[in-house]
């Protein structure tokens, strides 16, 4: 199973008064990881949107293990763990690079919809996209 790695450095604006990353930022990092993952497979998010396919979030979760701090160098490891013609699920691990410490792990679930937000079967209606995303399990 393909794992994409997205590197980032914690910015001051992402921390709270205690100097620890605010929990909401992990979901933005998950998005960065997911975007990188899809790009690694050979298509950009914006390409999917131009095709008329959107990927709204339908469920998410995160387990926080240890706090990231200002200027920590992080790696977001992303995997697609489930794919059906109408849904996709991604799992994430946020690791501090210098000591390889797990800071958080989470998931997001998404539906494939058209520009009118109606569910769409990508295997049937967008076979090329299905083929690209399905390569994750090769």
PDB file of C-alpha atoms in Angstrom:
ATOM      1  CA  UNK A   1       0.000   0.000   0.000  1.00  0.00           C
ATOM      2  CA  UNK A   2       1.384   3.369  -1.060  1.00  0.00           C
ATOM      3  CA  UNK A   3       2.362   5.846   1.667  1.00  0.00           C
ATOM      4  CA  UNK A   4       2.859   9.492   0.775  1.00  0.00           C
ATOM      5  CA  UNK A   5       5.039  11.726   2.953  1.00  0.00           C
ATOM      6  CA  UNK A   6       4.456  15.453   3.262  1.00  0.00           C
ATOM      7  CA  UNK A   7       7.006  17.507   5.186  1.00  0.00           C
ATOM      8  CA  UNK A   8       6.209  20.721   6.987  1.00  0.00           C
ATOM      9  CA  UNK A   9       7.586  23.014   9.693  1.00  0.00           C
ATOM     10  CA  UNK A  10       5.293  24.219  12.485  1.00  0.00           C
ATOM     11  CA  UNK A  11       4.640  27.936  12.145  1.00  0.00           C
ATOM     12  CA  UNK A  12       4.227  30.256  15.126  1.00  0.00           C
ATOM     13  CA  UNK A  13       0.643  31.057  14.089  1.00  0.00           C
ATOM     14  CA  UNK A  14      -0.245  27.365  14.519  1.00  0.00           C
ATOM     15  CA  UNK A  15       0.645  27.356  18.221  1.00  0.00           C
ATOM     16  CA  UNK A  16      -1.367  28.401  21.241  1.00  0.00           C
ATOM     17  CA  UNK A  17      -0.326  30.375  24.323  1.00  0.00           C
ATOM     18  CA  UNK A  18       1.383  27.266  25.718  1.00  0.00           C
ATOM     19  CA  UNK A  19       3.576  27.021  22.608  1.00  0.00           C
ATOM     20  CA  UNK A  20       1.880  23.793  21.505  1.00  0.00           C
ATOM     21  CA  UNK A  21       0.182  23.326  18.147  1.00  0.00           C
ATOM     22  CA  UNK A  22      -3.566  23.911  18.375  1.00  0.00           C
ATOM     23  CA  UNK A  23      -5.471  20.702  17.652  1.00  0.00           C
ATOM     24  CA  UNK A  24      -7.360  22.169  14.690  1.00  0.00           C
ATOM     25  CA  UNK A  25      -4.164  22.429  12.656  1.00  0.00           C
ATOM     26  CA  UNK A  26      -3.817  18.671  12.372  1.00  0.00           C
ATOM     27  CA  UNK A  27      -6.826  18.574  10.062  1.00  0.00           C
ATOM     28  CA  UNK A  28      -5.210  21.162   7.773  1.00  0.00           C
ATOM     29  CA  UNK A  29      -2.090  18.979   7.772  1.00  0.00           C
ATOM     30  CA  UNK A  30      -4.216  15.939   6.931  1.00  0.00           C
ATOM     31  CA  UNK A  31      -5.504  17.887   3.921  1.00  0.00           C
ATOM     32  CA  UNK A  32      -1.930  18.667   2.885  1.00  0.00           C
ATOM     33  CA  UNK A  33      -1.105  14.970   3.163  1.00  0.00           C
ATOM     34  CA  UNK A  34      -4.184  13.901   1.192  1.00  0.00           C
ATOM     35  CA  UNK A  35      -3.477  16.437  -1.556  1.00  0.00           C
ATOM     36  CA  UNK A  36       0.125  15.198  -1.758  1.00  0.00           C
ATOM     37  CA  UNK A  37      -1.014  11.591  -1.796  1.00  0.00           C
ATOM     38  CA  UNK A  38      -3.395  12.163  -4.710  1.00  0.00           C
ATOM     39  CA  UNK A  39      -0.704  14.100  -6.581  1.00  0.00           C
ATOM     40  CA  UNK A  40       1.716  11.194  -6.026  1.00  0.00           C
ATOM     41  CA  UNK A  41      -0.825   8.948  -7.767  1.00  0.00           C
ATOM     42  CA  UNK A  42      -0.666  11.136 -10.872  1.00  0.00           C
ATOM     43  CA  UNK A  43      -3.565  13.575 -10.604  1.00  0.00           C
ATOM     44  CA  UNK A  44      -4.049  16.868  -8.798  1.00  0.00           C
ATOM     45  CA  UNK A  45      -7.067  17.744  -6.668  1.00  0.00           C
ATOM     46  CA  UNK A  46      -7.717  20.660  -9.008  1.00  0.00           C
ATOM     47  CA  UNK A  47      -7.739  18.254 -11.988  1.00  0.00           C
ATOM     48  CA  UNK A  48     -10.453  16.221 -10.271  1.00  0.00           C
ATOM     49  CA  UNK A  49     -12.464  19.377  -9.635  1.00  0.00           C
ATOM     50  CA  UNK A  50     -12.096  20.421 -13.296  1.00  0.00           C
ATOM     51  CA  UNK A  51     -13.516  17.000 -14.230  1.00  0.00           C
ATOM     52  CA  UNK A  52     -16.503  17.826 -12.015  1.00  0.00           C
ATOM     53  CA  UNK A  53     -15.579  15.452  -9.163  1.00  0.00           C
ATOM     54  CA  UNK A  54     -15.510  16.808  -5.609  1.00  0.00           C
ATOM     55  CA  UNK A  55     -14.447  14.985  -2.457  1.00  0.00           C
ATOM     56  CA  UNK A  56     -16.347  16.420   0.540  1.00  0.00           C
ATOM     57  CA  UNK A  57     -15.514  15.246   4.016  1.00  0.00           C
ATOM     58  CA  UNK A  58     -18.166  13.016   5.602  1.00  0.00           C
ATOM     59  CA  UNK A  59     -16.313  11.866   8.744  1.00  0.00           C
ATOM     60  CA  UNK A  60     -13.009  12.559  10.498  1.00  0.00           C
ATOM     61  CA  UNK A  61     -11.155  11.764  13.664  1.00  0.00           C
ATOM     62  CA  UNK A  62      -7.825  12.307  15.355  1.00  0.00           C
ATOM     63  CA  UNK A  63      -6.010  10.804  18.320  1.00  0.00           C
ATOM     64  CA  UNK A  64      -3.442  13.168  19.816  1.00  0.00           C
ATOM     65  CA  UNK A  65      -0.418  11.446  21.312  1.00  0.00           C
ATOM     66  CA  UNK A  66       2.081  14.235  21.978  1.00  0.00           C
ATOM     67  CA  UNK A  67       2.138  17.953  21.228  1.00  0.00           C
ATOM     68  CA  UNK A  68       4.038  19.475  18.353  1.00  0.00           C
ATOM     69  CA  UNK A  69       5.792  22.783  19.032  1.00  0.00           C
ATOM     70  CA  UNK A  70       6.926  25.842  17.134  1.00  0.00           C
ATOM     71  CA  UNK A  71       9.578  25.042  14.484  1.00  0.00           C
ATOM     72  CA  UNK A  72       9.204  21.263  14.838  1.00  0.00           C
ATOM     73  CA  UNK A  73       9.883  19.573  11.528  1.00  0.00           C
ATOM     74  CA  UNK A  74       7.055  17.154  10.851  1.00  0.00           C
ATOM     75  CA  UNK A  75       6.181  14.427   8.377  1.00  0.00           C
ATOM     76  CA  UNK A  76       2.561  13.622   7.567  1.00  0.00           C
ATOM     77  CA  UNK A  77       2.352  10.024   6.388  1.00  0.00           C
ATOM     78  CA  UNK A  78      -0.790   9.413   4.347  1.00  0.00           C
ATOM     79  CA  UNK A  79      -2.361   6.203   3.072  1.00  0.00           C
ATOM     80  CA  UNK A  80      -5.606   5.529   1.261  1.00  0.00           C
ATOM     81  CA  UNK A  81      -7.042   2.677   3.308  1.00  0.00           C
ATOM     82  CA  UNK A  82     -10.369   2.186   1.556  1.00  0.00           C
ATOM     83  CA  UNK A  83     -11.705   2.985  -1.879  1.00  0.00           C
ATOM     84  CA  UNK A  84     -15.110   2.229  -3.347  1.00  0.00           C
ATOM     85  CA  UNK A  85     -16.729   3.745  -6.439  1.00  0.00           C
ATOM     86  CA  UNK A  86     -18.496   6.302  -4.209  1.00  0.00           C
ATOM     87  CA  UNK A  87     -16.162   6.803  -1.209  1.00  0.00           C
ATOM     88  CA  UNK A  88     -12.544   7.014  -0.117  1.00  0.00           C
ATOM     89  CA  UNK A  89     -10.877   6.815   3.292  1.00  0.00           C
ATOM     90  CA  UNK A  90      -7.440   8.082   4.248  1.00  0.00           C
ATOM     91  CA  UNK A  91      -5.342   7.457   7.355  1.00  0.00           C
ATOM     92  CA  UNK A  92      -2.667   9.828   8.617  1.00  0.00           C
ATOM     93  CA  UNK A  93       0.270   9.704  10.996  1.00  0.00           C
ATOM     94  CA  UNK A  94       2.010  12.920  12.063  1.00  0.00           C
ATOM     95  CA  UNK A  95       5.622  12.220  13.044  1.00  0.00           C
ATOM     96  CA  UNK A  96       8.240  14.600  14.472  1.00  0.00           C
ATOM     97  CA  UNK A  97      11.158  14.142  12.116  1.00  0.00           C
ATOM     98  CA  UNK A  98      14.144  14.556  14.455  1.00  0.00           C
ATOM     99  CA  UNK A  99      13.141  11.778  16.889  1.00  0.00           C
ATOM    100  CA  UNK A 100      10.572   9.872  14.787  1.00  0.00           C
ATOM    101  CA  UNK A 101       7.976  10.364  17.552  1.00  0.00           C
ATOM    102  CA  UNK A 102       4.314   9.806  16.707  1.00  0.00           C
ATOM    103  CA  UNK A 103       2.407  12.990  17.567  1.00  0.00           C
ATOM    104  CA  UNK A 104      -1.038  12.190  16.185  1.00  0.00           C
ATOM    105  CA  UNK A 105      -2.900   9.743  14.012  1.00  0.00           C
ATOM    106  CA  UNK A 106      -6.210  10.224  12.315  1.00  0.00           C
ATOM    107  CA  UNK A 107      -8.532   9.496   9.443  1.00  0.00           C
ATOM    108  CA  UNK A 108     -10.868  11.199   7.022  1.00  0.00           C
ATOM    109  CA  UNK A 109     -13.707   9.700   4.989  1.00  0.00           C
ATOM    110  CA  UNK A 110     -14.922  11.325   1.781  1.00  0.00           C
ATOM    111  CA  UNK A 111     -17.737  10.880  -0.719  1.00  0.00           C
ATOM    112  CA  UNK A 112     -17.336  11.380  -4.468  1.00  0.00           C
ATOM    113  CA  UNK A 113     -19.890  13.919  -5.665  1.00  0.00           C
ATOM    114  CA  UNK A 114     -20.474  16.039  -8.761  1.00  0.00           C
ATOM    115  CA  UNK A 115     -20.569  19.835  -8.880  1.00  0.00           C
ATOM    116  CA  UNK A 116     -24.226  19.709  -7.755  1.00  0.00           C
ATOM    117  CA  UNK A 117     -23.113  17.742  -4.664  1.00  0.00           C
ATOM    118  CA  UNK A 118     -24.909  14.608  -5.880  1.00  0.00           C
ATOM    119  CA  UNK A 119     -23.158  11.269  -5.264  1.00  0.00           C
ATOM    120  CA  UNK A 120     -21.291   9.937  -8.266  1.00  0.00           C
ATOM    121  CA  UNK A 121     -19.889   6.502  -9.083  1.00  0.00           C
ATOM    122  CA  UNK A 122     -16.352   7.228 -10.290  1.00  0.00           C
ATOM    123  CA  UNK A 123     -15.735   3.686 -11.554  1.00  0.00           C
ATOM    124  CA  UNK A 124     -18.722   4.036 -13.902  1.00  0.00           C
ATOM    125  CA  UNK A 125     -18.604   7.760 -14.753  1.00  0.00           C
ATOM    126  CA  UNK A 126     -14.883   8.534 -14.474  1.00  0.00           C
ATOM    127  CA  UNK A 127     -13.045   5.276 -15.273  1.00  0.00           C
ATOM    128  CA  UNK A 128      -9.689   6.989 -15.775  1.00  0.00           C
ATOM    129  CA  UNK A 129      -9.914   8.600 -12.320  1.00  0.00           C
ATOM    130  CA  UNK A 130     -10.968   5.251 -10.823  1.00  0.00           C
ATOM    131  CA  UNK A 131      -7.926   3.591 -12.408  1.00  0.00           C
ATOM    132  CA  UNK A 132      -5.552   6.269 -11.070  1.00  0.00           C
ATOM    133  CA  UNK A 133      -6.886   6.128  -7.509  1.00  0.00           C
ATOM    134  CA  UNK A 134      -7.225   2.356  -7.500  1.00  0.00           C
ATOM    135  CA  UNK A 135      -3.461   2.056  -8.157  1.00  0.00           C
ATOM    136  CA  UNK A 136      -3.044   2.804  -4.436  1.00  0.00           C
ATOM    137  CA  UNK A 137      -3.751  -0.845  -3.760  1.00  0.00           C
ATOM    138  CA  UNK A 138      -1.263  -2.248  -6.299  1.00  0.00           C
TER     139      UNK A 138
END
